[in-house]
């Protein structure tokens, strides 16, 4: 195996290195958290004071998806676990999985048991689990151990009756317990969703995770894409790679490209995904990242999905969509398959097209359009009508349809003429 | 952590089960198949890259992009969404790429796993490499909720990955048939079916966020979908998977695909020259075209005595003129699957066919319906069709007790206003579709029709004595026939009307089919149809 590794080209090693870096949230967010007024330091301060001073606390981390909330939190927690190894235990819940109260308490009990090497019984009831949790809180409080509850996708916990939140926050009010509740959410107004009694027990601390400034972004990209000089890569290769990278980053076209991308997707998570795509397209034979890779990644993200669907349609399906458009123009807002067929027949009669097919073929084309979601049923309740009679609506605008027809190879001229009327 | 045992399910033993059980117990129980970690790879001969390209014409750039996104061995990846129209090769390309790379993967399709529980359990079964020897069809762990799934999945994946890591230190895997690398890939196929599930609002965000929830860099996720990414409407943020688009095949690609594996390639090439262009105007999906071409090619090569010969220009022209009338009719039935007896009947009637070349929608000689229905079911179908078509107030006049239907109206000169009204009414009829009717009305019409049939039978066979048994025979299992017609989707059972409380039915057959059925019974359906 050692021999195979030597045969590995340096470009392959570089590719591996960059890909693993880009998929590792810890690596990405550590440099962004170095300054003293960053969210990382604030969060660390809050949690460490709660641990050392044995008090309860609660905090919300808010920001769009991909801005690094959970990543920064994990960094803080790993640092604190190194600092105070015996004084912290972490329970992690996710709103997508555990929004049901029974589920959530069972998961809390399971994680507590795992941490303290206790036997976990799967058939414990809701009451058993909640009493267990309260008892553990009391015991840990007496032992000066802080339990940190991390509630990811916090807005899912705020649905329904919020029993779990209330019991957690209520248990924290007792003198003996030492707990910190950290809620993570992408809704900025999630505290408005809380009930009055829950909100009153919640300290209104919020940390906002916003996207970094432009200079920070550029510095970040350079840092993350540069190869380290002291790794197992050959020195001159790494130096040349970094040199080329600097040239690309200072290129005007690159700045334009990044601006375009960031105007739609401004979080670090999106940027990292974009860079991952660009790095994957790197040509292994040439061995260096080029501007072309970035351009390819950008174009694959900026697809016009409906136009692609139209280009995949057959001519008969285009006819049907144009018929529906004409029906809409004639102010007939709801139409079904048979009304489209009468319009189709009338077009054939007046223009003598060569594309006239029987009803069953047209029905199959109609179903294909439904499947691609270029048209859809108006309501979902009509399940006791067959497909031909349920009213449908077009899901693309006439401008998109027009553009699609123009870019369609060998589009029959009659269709364009009909659309123009 | 406490050991988790699956609860022993006690089963009620039927008599036959326990009888066969005793027979089995006397012999040794057969060794149930114990899957090992090698099953996670594609257990066939590994594929070279050139073979991969040649077996998928027109897909070269997609294969390269997929290979680049998957990356070199043991390199973590972001989730990928492979999307494109149906039968564009997404699933086959993905699976063959894994065969070429020889990496371990788990495949599950959301069509066969039609509920979250089955999906979760199928994935866990593939990962756990153990099956209960007693119940070889039940799952190892019962898993219904996403939270349980994540816990079990993490445990299973950690097992598998430590296994893989142990293997990678040993002999090169090419010789021992083991899959390469320490990453496990999960492939979810037919993701668009999840949209129609009951719990889709929680399952879809869960699947897309699975990467973040698991937080294991050794796991790669690949989603395959028939619809584009914007059809997954989600109102929580999630990291979008990297899209990979499979466009529909162009005509040249289709030509390459159909030319592969043909014995007489020149003959088939000339055939494709004739048929490919017109058929591509209707559909470009490979499966539909293949069905149409296979029967058409047989017709095309009929006049040739020697099927192996390469055609020259004159022969091509002859063949073209032979096939030309058939193309138009074939275009209009591109999607029908014919049953066997009709195919034979068709070959017998070849000589009788006289078609002009371009008569669209020509009524074929399929006057017969190509499935079997009992007589009472046919009458029931006709009565349902009439009940849906005609308004209820007309029943009395149409179905006189004397069996005489007289629908002559006094002809008046149609004024323009009444013509407009007629048009509006026709359009309304088109939009509304067939009407609903209660069960009693259906049975009443059925009774009238069958008594008519009895009378006509009487006239023909007046010398026969045993006639009364007939009507009772037709009435006996009407309700049973009705429920089988509902199951076959000829009649749709609607919700019950809130005022009356009885269920209403609606017919779902087209007029063509009803006419065919009536013709097979020699029933004059058009006399009874209400035309405004």
XYZ file of C-alpha atoms in Angstrom, chain A residues 1 4 8 12 15-16 19-23 65 70 74 92 94 96-100 102-103 106-107 110-111 113-114 117-122 152-153 155-156 186 265 269-270 272-273 276-277 280-283 300-301 303 305-306 308-309 311-317 319 332 334-336 338-339 342 348 354-362 364-365 368 370-373 383-386 388-391 395 408-412, chain B residues 1-5 7 65 67-79 83-86 145-148 150-152 154 168-169 172 192 195 201-202 205-206 209 212-213 215 217 226-231 233 236-251 277-278 280-285 287-288 331-336 358 360-361 427 429-434 436 492-495 506-508 510:
208
model
C 0.000 0.000 0.000
C 0.575 2.788 -4.333
C -0.489 8.981 -6.479
C -4.768 13.870 -6.709
C -7.753 17.262 -4.689
C -8.316 14.926 -1.780
C -12.304 18.122 -0.800
C -11.903 16.943 2.768
C -11.304 20.481 3.897
C -14.402 21.764 2.197
C -16.556 19.045 3.733
C -29.052 27.917 6.829
C -24.001 24.509 14.599
C -19.504 22.468 18.069
C -28.344 16.967 21.295
C -33.063 17.865 16.401
C -36.834 17.340 12.433
C -36.565 14.089 14.354
C -37.708 14.836 17.875
C -40.483 17.370 17.626
C -42.868 14.913 19.211
C -42.494 11.407 23.608
C -39.724 10.996 21.100
C -36.953 9.188 25.073
C -33.957 10.548 23.203
C -31.184 7.573 26.008
C -28.382 10.081 25.665
C -27.958 6.891 29.951
C -25.271 6.558 27.321
C -23.281 4.298 31.579
C -26.728 3.475 32.809
C -29.096 0.889 31.414
C -31.685 2.361 29.087
C -35.057 0.713 28.826
C -36.925 1.178 25.583
C -31.408 22.131 16.546
C -34.221 23.365 14.270
C -38.818 26.236 15.358
C -40.064 22.652 15.113
C -33.061 29.680 10.804
C -26.517 32.611 -2.169
C -22.407 27.088 3.363
C -23.447 27.903 -0.191
C -18.369 26.145 0.286
C -20.636 23.987 -1.833
C -16.475 22.019 -3.728
C -18.024 21.711 -7.158
C -14.131 18.554 -8.202
C -14.027 19.739 -11.787
C -10.301 20.329 -11.525
C -8.445 18.637 -14.314
C -24.436 24.244 -13.270
C -25.934 26.146 -10.375
C -29.881 26.347 -14.518
C -35.128 24.405 -14.885
C -38.399 25.065 -16.653
C -34.827 22.501 -19.619
C -38.124 20.734 -19.089
C -36.546 21.332 -24.230
C -37.133 17.756 -23.126
C -40.721 17.760 -24.372
C -41.753 16.263 -27.654
C -43.517 18.240 -30.361
C -46.922 16.873 -29.411
C -46.474 18.063 -25.849
C -48.766 21.562 -29.084
C -61.205 30.219 -20.175
C -60.151 26.253 -16.081
C -59.690 23.608 -18.723
C -59.280 19.884 -18.733
C -61.041 17.298 -23.355
C -61.231 21.043 -23.761
C -61.155 20.426 -28.848
C -55.694 21.224 -36.927
C -49.380 17.348 -40.049
C -49.229 16.589 -36.352
C -52.636 15.276 -35.542
C -52.731 12.271 -33.294
C -55.404 10.195 -31.633
C -56.767 10.780 -28.198
C -54.894 8.043 -26.404
C -51.544 9.284 -27.644
C -52.417 12.802 -26.567
C -50.112 9.949 -22.699
C -48.420 13.217 -23.623
C -46.054 13.179 -19.213
C -48.184 16.256 -15.445
C -45.238 14.180 -14.415
C -42.697 16.873 -15.312
C -44.780 19.352 -13.381
C -59.673 11.704 -6.890
C -62.993 10.300 -7.952
C -62.704 11.810 -11.403
C -60.546 10.271 -14.038
C -59.176 13.460 -18.423
C -61.819 15.446 -16.601
C -59.893 17.038 -13.770
C -59.134 20.686 -14.361
C -47.218 26.100 -14.337
C -36.376 24.333 -29.231
C -34.687 22.652 -32.127
C -36.979 22.059 -35.079
C -39.926 23.714 -33.451
C -42.811 23.797 -35.913
C -25.377 0.623 26.616
C -28.015 -2.000 27.153
C -28.321 -4.694 24.550
C -31.365 -4.221 22.406
C -33.240 -7.347 21.478
C -39.125 -8.534 20.675
C -19.377 14.730 -14.085
C -17.214 10.520 -11.489
C -15.730 13.897 -10.693
C -18.322 14.686 -8.050
C -17.886 11.307 -6.393
C -14.199 11.987 -6.342
C -11.216 9.766 -5.676
C -11.211 6.973 -3.141
C -12.113 7.902 0.433
C -12.865 11.483 -0.379
C -15.919 12.974 1.312
C -18.644 14.435 -0.838
C -21.675 16.674 -0.774
C -25.082 15.132 -1.542
C -32.533 14.403 -12.182
C -33.961 14.103 -15.671
C -36.928 12.755 -17.585
C -38.055 9.137 -17.288
C -39.649 7.044 13.210
C -36.830 9.061 11.762
C -35.225 9.402 15.212
C -34.922 5.640 15.609
C -30.883 7.833 12.655
C -29.710 5.986 15.761
C -29.733 2.561 14.119
C -25.346 5.478 12.846
C -8.445 -1.963 3.390
C -5.285 -2.721 5.279
C -5.716 -5.590 -2.579
C -40.455 12.094 -6.584
C -43.878 13.829 -2.497
C -43.685 17.253 4.786
C -41.386 15.743 7.392
C -36.672 17.732 4.713
C -35.323 14.853 6.760
C -30.834 17.147 5.716
C -26.095 17.289 8.326
C -27.912 15.170 10.858
C -22.440 14.300 10.496
C -17.961 12.282 6.483
C -37.634 12.127 -12.303
C -38.526 15.742 -11.660
C -36.400 18.838 -11.441
C -35.225 20.232 -8.073
C -37.742 23.042 -8.023
C -40.596 20.590 -7.596
C -41.178 22.705 -2.324
C -37.384 25.216 5.769
C -33.905 25.933 4.623
C -31.775 23.031 3.680
C -28.479 22.617 1.947
C -29.475 21.893 -1.631
C -27.809 18.884 -3.125
C -25.530 19.418 -6.100
C -27.702 18.956 -9.196
C -26.699 16.675 -12.045
C -28.914 16.909 -15.104
C -29.623 14.102 -17.563
C -31.227 15.651 -20.623
C -33.411 13.610 -22.935
C -31.644 11.848 -25.747
C -31.252 13.627 -29.053
C -32.176 11.874 -32.262
C -38.119 11.225 -37.276
C -41.934 10.940 -37.220
C -39.717 11.497 -32.275
C -42.359 14.125 -32.776
C -44.616 12.216 -30.444
C -42.242 10.985 -27.786
C -38.550 10.716 -27.190
C -38.620 8.208 -24.370
C -39.062 2.569 -23.597
C -42.080 3.814 -25.544
C -48.299 6.565 -34.539
C -51.817 6.643 -33.251
C -51.441 3.648 -31.074
C -47.958 4.192 -29.866
C -48.726 3.195 -26.348
C -50.986 0.216 -26.587
C -52.528 9.840 -44.430
C -55.387 10.411 -39.191
C -57.271 8.686 -36.478
C -68.508 22.880 -23.067
C -70.466 18.888 -20.199
C -66.857 18.543 -21.281
C -65.611 20.283 -18.194
C -67.805 18.577 -15.688
C -67.309 15.128 -16.972
C -69.598 12.206 -16.326
C -72.691 10.636 -10.497
C -65.386 5.074 -9.596
C -66.969 5.012 -6.203
C -67.356 8.501 -4.897
C -67.934 9.814 -1.439
C -69.369 7.612 -11.516
C -68.359 5.950 -14.721
C -64.771 6.179 -15.904
C -64.676 6.494 -22.567
